[in-house]
Amino acid sequence: MEFNSVNFDTYFNNYPDKDGFFGKYGGSYISDDLKKAMQEINEAYFTICKSSKFISELRKIRKEFQGRPTPISHLERLSASLGNVQLYAKREDLNHSGAHKLNHCMGEVLLAKYMGKKKVIAETGAGQHGVALATAAAYFGLECDIYMGAVDIKKQAPNVARMKILGANIVEVTHGLATLKEAVDAAFEAYAKDYKNSIYCIGSVVGPHPFPMMVRDFQSIIGIESREQFLEMTGNLPDAVVACVGGGSNAMGMFSGFLNDPVDIYGIEPLGRGTQLGDHAASLQYGTEGIMHGFNSIMLKDENGEPAPVYSVASGLDYPSSGPEHAFLHDIGRVKYDVISDDETIDAFFTLSRMEGIIPAIESAHAVAYGMKLAKTMGTGSVLINLSGRGDKDMDYVIENYGIR
Ligand SMILES: *Cc1c(COP(=O)(O)O)cnc(C)c1O
């Protein structure tokens, strides 16, 4: 299928190109020290990850440890309440550890093991990436250093406890605002110093090449399974697929399975409290081209051109940019990007819980809310929603701030 002169039959051979570009987005804007380290990961990725031994080991892990394939559920009661459109959910909430993030963490740490690394390094904000990586590190018996801002450590006590129980070492970052941005810098610094022994594991389809490609490829299991399962369940492809976009890994995983199909694809960003800069994290909707964290993409900037402060009720979505592949798919129009507010999200959180017995992560509830909107406007057809994670982690917050609706 061709779309705006991009040929999707051969898309994965050409995007990204050998330097990590999706059109003008992506690439690798980093120090020379880190360039060497990224080169090493890139070479290892192309030899090790394409080997049949690696592929069969990852396949076994997905089945026997992660519990894949995750099912697709037909949301029958929710669909009936909205009209004739049939809504379905891909159940990444049932992936081990409760979200899609383990898909790429298991791949990244398996690669680390094959490369002979002793330690994995990452930063975490809300703690979801840290927990997934600590899980993978425990499985493979590798050391795990998680850099976390002092402010976030206080806020995210349950995830900090989880990481510690899993054997991870939490490195407290106290300088600056002591939140995610400082933790990113500290993690990269530690990695540049010790890249012989360790490997940096990124949390989404962001960062310098080869991370956006590597994380997409590991997450593409979502789209591959979904396409096959949906065809088997219904005899057709869905008319539309929907996923929430923070950095964009669960969305890229789902979308990659349907890019070459006559399927409408929707990526949903958080509108938070409103359209004012600082009140949302809808970078593709309101941002401009720029470089941060080692890659070129569309980002939200402050008056100095630095990453702007962002906000969303979903801590997993409050990132001031999105992966370069999303910026590319946005510009060529293959994926439509739209927004959902905090209020719409919380409504969808309760609606899915009450009507289907599934408590979604607040991140995923953005996609659910948009799926519900589509159901009302489409009239007929089917929508597949990527339910990226479960909402246990969010229950206390929702009750405290919104009560029982
Ligand atoms: C982290 C997270 C997200 C956002 O990350 P992406 O890379 O955009 O997928 C979405 N849903 C859940 C449940 C998460 O934990």
Coordinates of C-alpha atoms and ligand atoms in Angstrom, one line a residue:
M1 CA 0.0 0.0 0.0
E2 CA 1.3 3.4 -0.9
F3 CA 0.4 6.5 1.2
N4 CA 1.7 10.0 0.4
S5 CA 4.6 8.5 -1.6
V6 CA 5.7 6.2 1.3
N7 CA 5.5 2.6 0.2
F8 CA 4.2 0.5 3.1
D9 CA 4.9 -2.8 1.5
T10 CA 8.6 -2.3 2.1
Y11 CA 8.3 0.2 5.0
F12 CA 10.2 -1.7 7.6
N13 CA 13.2 -2.2 5.3
N14 CA 13.5 1.6 4.8
Y15 CA 12.3 3.2 8.0
P16 CA 14.5 4.0 9.8
D17 CA 17.4 4.4 7.3
K18 CA 20.8 3.3 8.4
D19 CA 21.4 6.5 10.4
G20 CA 18.2 6.1 12.3
F21 CA 16.1 8.6 10.4
F22 CA 12.3 8.4 9.7
G23 CA 12.3 11.2 7.1
K24 CA 13.9 14.1 8.9
Y25 CA 13.1 12.8 12.4
G26 CA 15.2 10.6 14.6
G27 CA 19.0 10.3 14.2
S28 CA 21.6 10.4 16.9
Y29 CA 22.5 13.8 18.5
I30 CA 24.9 12.7 21.3
S31 CA 28.4 13.1 22.6
D32 CA 31.3 11.1 21.1
D33 CA 31.5 8.8 24.1
L34 CA 27.9 7.8 23.8
K35 CA 28.2 7.5 20.0
K36 CA 30.7 4.6 20.5
A37 CA 28.3 3.0 23.0
M38 CA 25.3 3.4 20.6
Q39 CA 27.4 2.0 17.7
E40 CA 28.1 -1.1 19.8
I41 CA 24.4 -1.6 20.6
N42 CA 23.5 -1.0 16.9
E43 CA 25.9 -3.6 15.7
A44 CA 24.8 -6.1 18.3
Y45 CA 21.2 -5.5 17.5
F46 CA 21.7 -6.3 13.8
T47 CA 23.7 -9.5 14.5
I48 CA 22.3 -10.9 17.7
C49 CA 18.6 -9.9 17.5
K50 CA 18.3 -11.3 14.0
S51 CA 19.8 -14.7 15.0
S52 CA 17.5 -17.6 15.2
K53 CA 18.8 -18.4 18.7
F54 CA 17.8 -15.0 20.0
I55 CA 14.5 -15.1 18.3
S56 CA 13.6 -18.5 19.6
E57 CA 14.7 -17.6 23.2
L58 CA 12.6 -14.5 23.1
R59 CA 9.6 -16.4 21.8
K60 CA 9.9 -18.9 24.6
I61 CA 10.2 -16.1 27.2
R62 CA 7.1 -14.4 25.8
K63 CA 5.1 -17.6 26.1
E64 CA 6.3 -19.1 29.3
F65 CA 7.2 -16.0 31.4
Q66 CA 5.2 -13.1 30.1
G67 CA 2.0 -15.1 29.4
R68 CA 1.8 -14.1 25.7
P69 CA -0.2 -14.0 23.5
T70 CA -2.4 -11.6 25.5
P71 CA -6.0 -12.0 24.4
I72 CA -8.3 -9.6 22.6
S73 CA -11.6 -9.0 24.4
H74 CA -14.8 -8.0 22.7
L75 CA -16.2 -5.1 24.8
E76 CA -19.8 -6.2 24.2
R77 CA -21.7 -4.3 26.9
L78 CA -19.7 -1.1 26.3
S79 CA -20.3 -1.3 22.6
A80 CA -24.1 -1.9 23.0
S81 CA -24.3 1.2 25.3
L82 CA -22.8 3.4 22.6
G83 CA -24.6 2.1 19.4
N84 CA -23.6 -0.3 16.6
V85 CA -19.9 0.0 16.5
Q86 CA -18.1 -3.0 18.0
L87 CA -15.2 -2.1 20.4
Y88 CA -12.4 -4.6 21.2
A89 CA -9.4 -4.3 23.5
K90 CA -6.0 -5.8 23.1
R91 CA -5.2 -6.9 26.7
E92 CA -1.6 -5.7 27.4
D93 CA -2.9 -5.3 31.0
L94 CA -2.6 -9.1 31.2
N95 CA 1.1 -9.1 30.1
H96 CA 3.2 -10.0 33.1
S97 CA 3.8 -7.1 35.4
G98 CA 0.7 -5.4 34.1
A99 CA 1.6 -3.4 31.1
H100 CA 3.3 -3.5 27.6
K101 CA 6.6 -2.1 28.9
L102 CA 7.9 -5.6 29.7
N103 CA 7.8 -6.5 26.0
H104 CA 10.8 -4.2 25.2
C105 CA 12.5 -4.7 28.6
M106 CA 12.7 -8.4 28.1
G107 CA 14.2 -7.9 24.6
E108 CA 16.6 -5.3 25.8
V109 CA 17.9 -7.3 28.7
L110 CA 18.1 -10.5 26.7
L111 CA 20.3 -8.5 24.3
A112 CA 22.4 -7.3 27.3
K113 CA 22.9 -10.9 28.3
Y114 CA 24.0 -11.9 24.8
M115 CA 26.4 -9.0 24.7
G116 CA 28.0 -10.2 28.0
K117 CA 26.9 -7.1 30.0
K118 CA 26.7 -7.3 33.8
K119 CA 24.5 -4.4 34.5
V120 CA 21.5 -2.6 33.0
I121 CA 21.0 1.1 33.6
A122 CA 17.9 3.3 33.2
E123 CA 16.0 6.2 34.7
T124 CA 12.4 6.2 35.7
G125 CA 9.9 9.0 36.5
A126 CA 6.7 7.4 37.7
G127 CA 8.5 4.1 38.2
Q128 CA 6.7 2.0 35.5
H129 CA 9.8 1.6 33.4
G130 CA 11.9 0.9 36.4
V131 CA 9.6 -1.8 37.6
A132 CA 9.6 -3.5 34.1
L133 CA 13.3 -3.3 33.8
A134 CA 13.9 -4.6 37.4
T135 CA 11.6 -7.5 36.5
A136 CA 13.6 -8.3 33.4
A137 CA 17.0 -7.9 35.2
A138 CA 15.8 -10.3 38.0
Y139 CA 14.7 -12.9 35.4
F140 CA 18.2 -12.8 33.7
G141 CA 20.2 -12.3 36.9
L142 CA 21.8 -9.0 35.8
E143 CA 22.5 -6.0 38.1
C144 CA 20.0 -3.2 37.7
D145 CA 20.7 0.5 38.5
I146 CA 17.6 2.7 38.4
Y147 CA 18.2 6.5 38.5
M148 CA 15.3 8.4 40.0
G149 CA 14.7 12.0 41.2
A150 CA 14.4 12.4 44.9
V151 CA 11.0 14.0 44.4
D152 CA 9.8 11.1 42.4
I153 CA 11.1 8.6 44.9
K154 CA 8.8 10.2 47.5
K155 CA 5.8 10.3 45.2
Q156 CA 6.1 6.8 43.9
A157 CA 6.6 4.7 47.1
P158 CA 4.9 1.5 45.9
N159 CA 6.9 1.3 42.7
V160 CA 10.1 2.1 44.6
A161 CA 9.3 -0.8 46.9
R162 CA 8.6 -3.1 43.9
M163 CA 11.9 -2.3 42.4
K164 CA 13.7 -3.0 45.6
I165 CA 12.0 -6.3 46.2
L166 CA 13.0 -7.3 42.7
G167 CA 16.6 -6.6 43.6
A168 CA 17.2 -3.3 41.8
N169 CA 19.5 -0.6 43.1
I170 CA 17.7 2.8 43.3
V171 CA 20.1 5.7 42.7
E172 CA 18.7 8.9 44.2
V173 CA 19.3 12.0 42.1
T174 CA 19.1 15.2 44.2
H175 CA 20.4 18.0 42.0
G176 CA 18.2 20.5 40.1
L177 CA 14.5 19.9 40.4
A178 CA 15.3 16.2 41.3
T179 CA 12.8 14.8 38.9
L180 CA 12.8 12.8 35.6
K181 CA 15.0 15.2 33.6
E182 CA 17.9 15.1 36.1
A183 CA 17.5 11.4 36.3
V184 CA 17.9 11.0 32.5
D185 CA 21.1 13.0 32.6
A186 CA 22.5 11.1 35.5
A187 CA 21.7 7.7 33.9
F188 CA 23.3 8.7 30.6
E189 CA 26.4 10.0 32.5
A190 CA 26.8 6.8 34.4
Y191 CA 26.3 4.8 31.2
A192 CA 28.9 6.8 29.2
K193 CA 31.4 6.1 32.0
D194 CA 30.8 2.3 32.2
Y195 CA 29.5 1.2 28.8
K196 CA 31.9 -1.7 28.6
N197 CA 30.1 -3.5 31.5
S198 CA 26.7 -2.1 31.2
I199 CA 23.9 -1.2 28.8
Y200 CA 21.4 1.6 28.9
C201 CA 17.8 0.4 28.5
I202 CA 15.4 3.1 27.3
G203 CA 11.7 3.1 28.3
S204 CA 10.0 4.0 25.0
V205 CA 10.5 4.6 21.2
V206 CA 12.6 7.7 22.0
G207 CA 16.3 8.6 22.4
P208 CA 19.1 8.3 19.9
H209 CA 19.3 5.6 17.2
P210 CA 19.0 2.6 17.5
F211 CA 16.5 2.8 20.4
P212 CA 13.4 4.0 18.6
M213 CA 13.8 1.2 16.1
M214 CA 14.7 -1.5 18.6
V215 CA 11.9 -0.7 21.0
R216 CA 9.4 -0.6 18.1
D217 CA 10.6 -4.0 16.9
F218 CA 10.3 -5.5 20.4
Q219 CA 6.8 -4.0 20.8
S220 CA 5.6 -5.0 17.4
I221 CA 4.5 -8.3 18.9
I222 CA 1.4 -6.4 20.0
G223 CA 0.5 -5.6 16.4
I224 CA 1.4 -9.0 15.0
E225 CA -0.7 -10.8 17.5
S226 CA -3.6 -8.4 17.2
R227 CA -3.9 -8.6 13.5
E228 CA -3.9 -12.4 13.5
Q229 CA -6.3 -12.6 16.5
F230 CA -8.7 -10.0 15.1
L231 CA -8.9 -11.8 11.8
E232 CA -9.6 -15.1 13.5
M233 CA -12.2 -13.6 15.8
T234 CA -14.2 -11.6 13.3
G235 CA -13.1 -12.6 9.8
N236 CA -12.1 -9.0 9.1
L237 CA -9.5 -6.4 10.0
P238 CA -10.7 -3.7 12.4
D239 CA -11.9 -0.4 10.7
A240 CA -9.8 1.5 13.2
V241 CA -7.1 1.0 15.8
V242 CA -6.4 3.4 18.8
A243 CA -3.6 3.7 21.2
C244 CA -2.4 6.3 23.7
V245 CA 0.9 8.1 23.0
G246 CA 3.4 9.2 25.6
G247 CA 6.8 8.4 24.2
G248 CA 4.8 6.1 21.9
S249 CA 6.0 2.5 22.4
N250 CA 2.7 0.8 23.0
A251 CA 1.2 2.7 20.0
M252 CA 4.1 1.9 17.7
G253 CA 3.8 -1.8 18.7
M254 CA 0.1 -1.8 17.8
F255 CA 0.4 0.5 14.7
S256 CA 3.2 -1.5 13.1
G257 CA 0.8 -4.4 12.6
F258 CA -1.6 -2.3 10.6
L259 CA 0.4 0.4 8.7
N260 CA 0.1 -1.6 5.4
D261 CA -3.6 -2.2 5.8
P262 CA -6.7 -0.2 4.9
V263 CA -7.2 0.6 8.6
D264 CA -7.6 4.1 10.2
I265 CA -5.0 4.6 12.9
Y266 CA -5.3 7.0 15.8
G267 CA -2.7 8.0 18.3
I268 CA -4.1 9.8 21.4
E269 CA -2.1 12.4 23.3
P270 CA -3.0 13.8 26.8
L271 CA -4.8 17.2 26.7
G272 CA -4.6 17.3 30.5
R273 CA -6.3 20.4 31.9
G274 CA -6.3 22.3 28.6
T275 CA -4.6 23.8 25.6
Q276 CA -2.2 26.2 27.5
L277 CA 1.5 25.2 27.5
G278 CA 2.2 23.5 30.8
D279 CA -1.4 22.1 31.1
H280 CA -1.0 19.2 28.7
A281 CA 1.6 16.9 27.1
A282 CA 0.2 16.8 23.5
S283 CA 3.5 17.3 21.7
L284 CA 2.5 16.2 18.2
Q285 CA -0.7 18.4 18.5
Y286 CA 0.9 21.6 19.7
G287 CA 4.7 21.1 19.4
T288 CA 7.4 22.1 16.8
E289 CA 10.4 20.4 15.4
G290 CA 13.4 20.2 17.7
I291 CA 16.2 18.1 19.2
M292 CA 16.1 16.7 22.8
H293 CA 17.4 13.6 24.6
G294 CA 19.5 12.7 21.5
F295 CA 16.9 12.7 18.7
N296 CA 15.1 15.1 16.4
S297 CA 11.3 15.0 16.7
I298 CA 8.3 17.3 17.4
M299 CA 8.5 18.7 20.9
L300 CA 7.0 21.2 23.3
K301 CA 9.4 24.0 24.0
D302 CA 9.5 26.8 26.5
E303 CA 10.6 30.3 25.5
N304 CA 14.3 29.3 25.6
G305 CA 13.7 26.4 23.3
E306 CA 14.2 23.9 26.1
P307 CA 11.8 21.1 26.8
A308 CA 8.7 22.7 28.3
P309 CA 7.1 21.6 31.5
V310 CA 4.2 19.2 30.8
Y311 CA 1.3 17.8 32.6
S312 CA -1.1 14.9 32.4
V313 CA -3.3 13.0 34.9
A314 CA -1.4 10.0 33.5
S315 CA 2.2 10.1 34.7
G316 CA 3.2 7.7 31.9
L317 CA 2.2 10.2 29.2
D318 CA 3.8 13.4 30.5
Y319 CA 6.7 13.6 28.2
P320 CA 7.4 16.8 26.2
S321 CA 8.1 14.9 22.9
S322 CA 7.2 11.7 21.1
G323 CA 9.2 9.1 19.2
P324 CA 10.6 10.2 15.8
E325 CA 8.5 7.6 14.0
H326 CA 5.3 9.2 15.3
A327 CA 6.5 12.6 14.1
F328 CA 7.0 11.1 10.7
L329 CA 3.7 9.2 10.6
H330 CA 2.1 12.4 11.7
D331 CA 3.6 14.5 8.9
I332 CA 2.7 12.1 6.1
G333 CA -0.8 11.7 7.6
R334 CA -0.8 7.9 7.8
V335 CA -1.7 8.1 11.5
K336 CA -4.2 10.7 12.9
Y337 CA -3.2 12.2 16.2
D338 CA -5.8 13.6 18.5
V339 CA -6.2 14.5 22.1
I340 CA -8.3 13.4 25.2
S341 CA -8.6 15.5 28.4
D342 CA -8.2 14.4 32.0
D343 CA -11.9 14.5 32.5
E344 CA -12.8 12.4 29.5
T345 CA -10.1 9.9 30.7
I346 CA -11.4 9.6 34.2
D347 CA -14.9 9.0 32.8
A348 CA -13.6 6.3 30.5
F349 CA -11.7 4.8 33.5
F350 CA -14.9 4.3 35.4
T351 CA -17.0 3.3 32.4
L352 CA -14.7 0.5 31.3
S353 CA -14.4 -0.7 34.9
R354 CA -18.2 -0.8 35.5
M355 CA -19.3 -2.1 32.1
E356 CA -16.5 -4.6 31.4
G357 CA -14.9 -5.5 34.7
I358 CA -11.5 -4.2 33.4
I359 CA -9.8 -1.4 35.4
P360 CA -7.5 0.3 32.9
A361 CA -4.3 2.2 33.5
I362 CA -5.1 6.0 33.3
E363 CA -2.7 6.1 30.3
S364 CA -4.8 3.4 28.5
A365 CA -8.0 5.1 29.6
H366 CA -7.1 7.9 27.1
A367 CA -7.3 5.4 24.3
V368 CA -10.6 3.9 25.7
A369 CA -12.1 7.4 25.8
Y370 CA -11.2 8.0 22.2
G371 CA -12.5 4.6 21.1
M372 CA -15.8 5.5 22.8
K373 CA -15.9 8.8 20.9
L374 CA -15.2 7.0 17.6
A375 CA -18.0 4.5 18.3
K376 CA -20.5 7.4 18.5
T377 CA -19.3 9.1 15.3
M378 CA -18.6 6.1 13.1
G379 CA -22.1 4.6 13.1
T380 CA -21.0 1.1 12.2
G381 CA -17.8 -0.9 12.1
S382 CA -15.2 -2.0 14.6
V383 CA -12.5 -0.4 16.7
L384 CA -9.5 -2.1 18.3
I385 CA -8.2 -0.3 21.4
N386 CA -4.7 -1.1 22.8
L387 CA -5.2 -1.5 26.5
S388 CA -1.6 -0.8 27.4
G389 CA -1.8 -1.5 31.1
R390 CA -3.9 -2.3 34.2
G391 CA -5.1 0.4 36.6
D392 CA -4.2 -1.1 40.0
K393 CA -1.3 1.5 40.3
D394 CA -3.8 4.3 39.8
M395 CA -6.7 3.4 42.1
D396 CA -5.6 5.3 45.2
Y397 CA -4.9 8.4 43.1
V398 CA -8.3 8.3 41.4
I399 CA -10.2 7.8 44.6
E400 CA -8.3 10.5 46.4
N401 CA -8.7 13.1 43.6
Y402 CA -12.0 12.2 41.9
G403 CA -13.9 10.0 44.4
I404 CA -16.2 7.3 43.2
R405 CA -18.0 8.5 40.1
Ligands
LIG1 C1 4.4 4.0 30.2 C2 3.1 3.7 29.8 C3 2.5 4.3 28.7 C4 3.2 5.3 27.9 O1 4.3 4.9 27.2 P1 4.4 4.7 25.6 O2 5.8 4.5 25.3 O3 3.8 5.9 25.0 O4 3.6 3.5 25.3 C5 1.2 3.9 28.3 N1 0.5 3.0 29.1 C6 1.0 2.4 30.2 C7 0.2 1.5 30.9 C8 2.3 2.8 30.6 O5 2.8 2.2 31.7

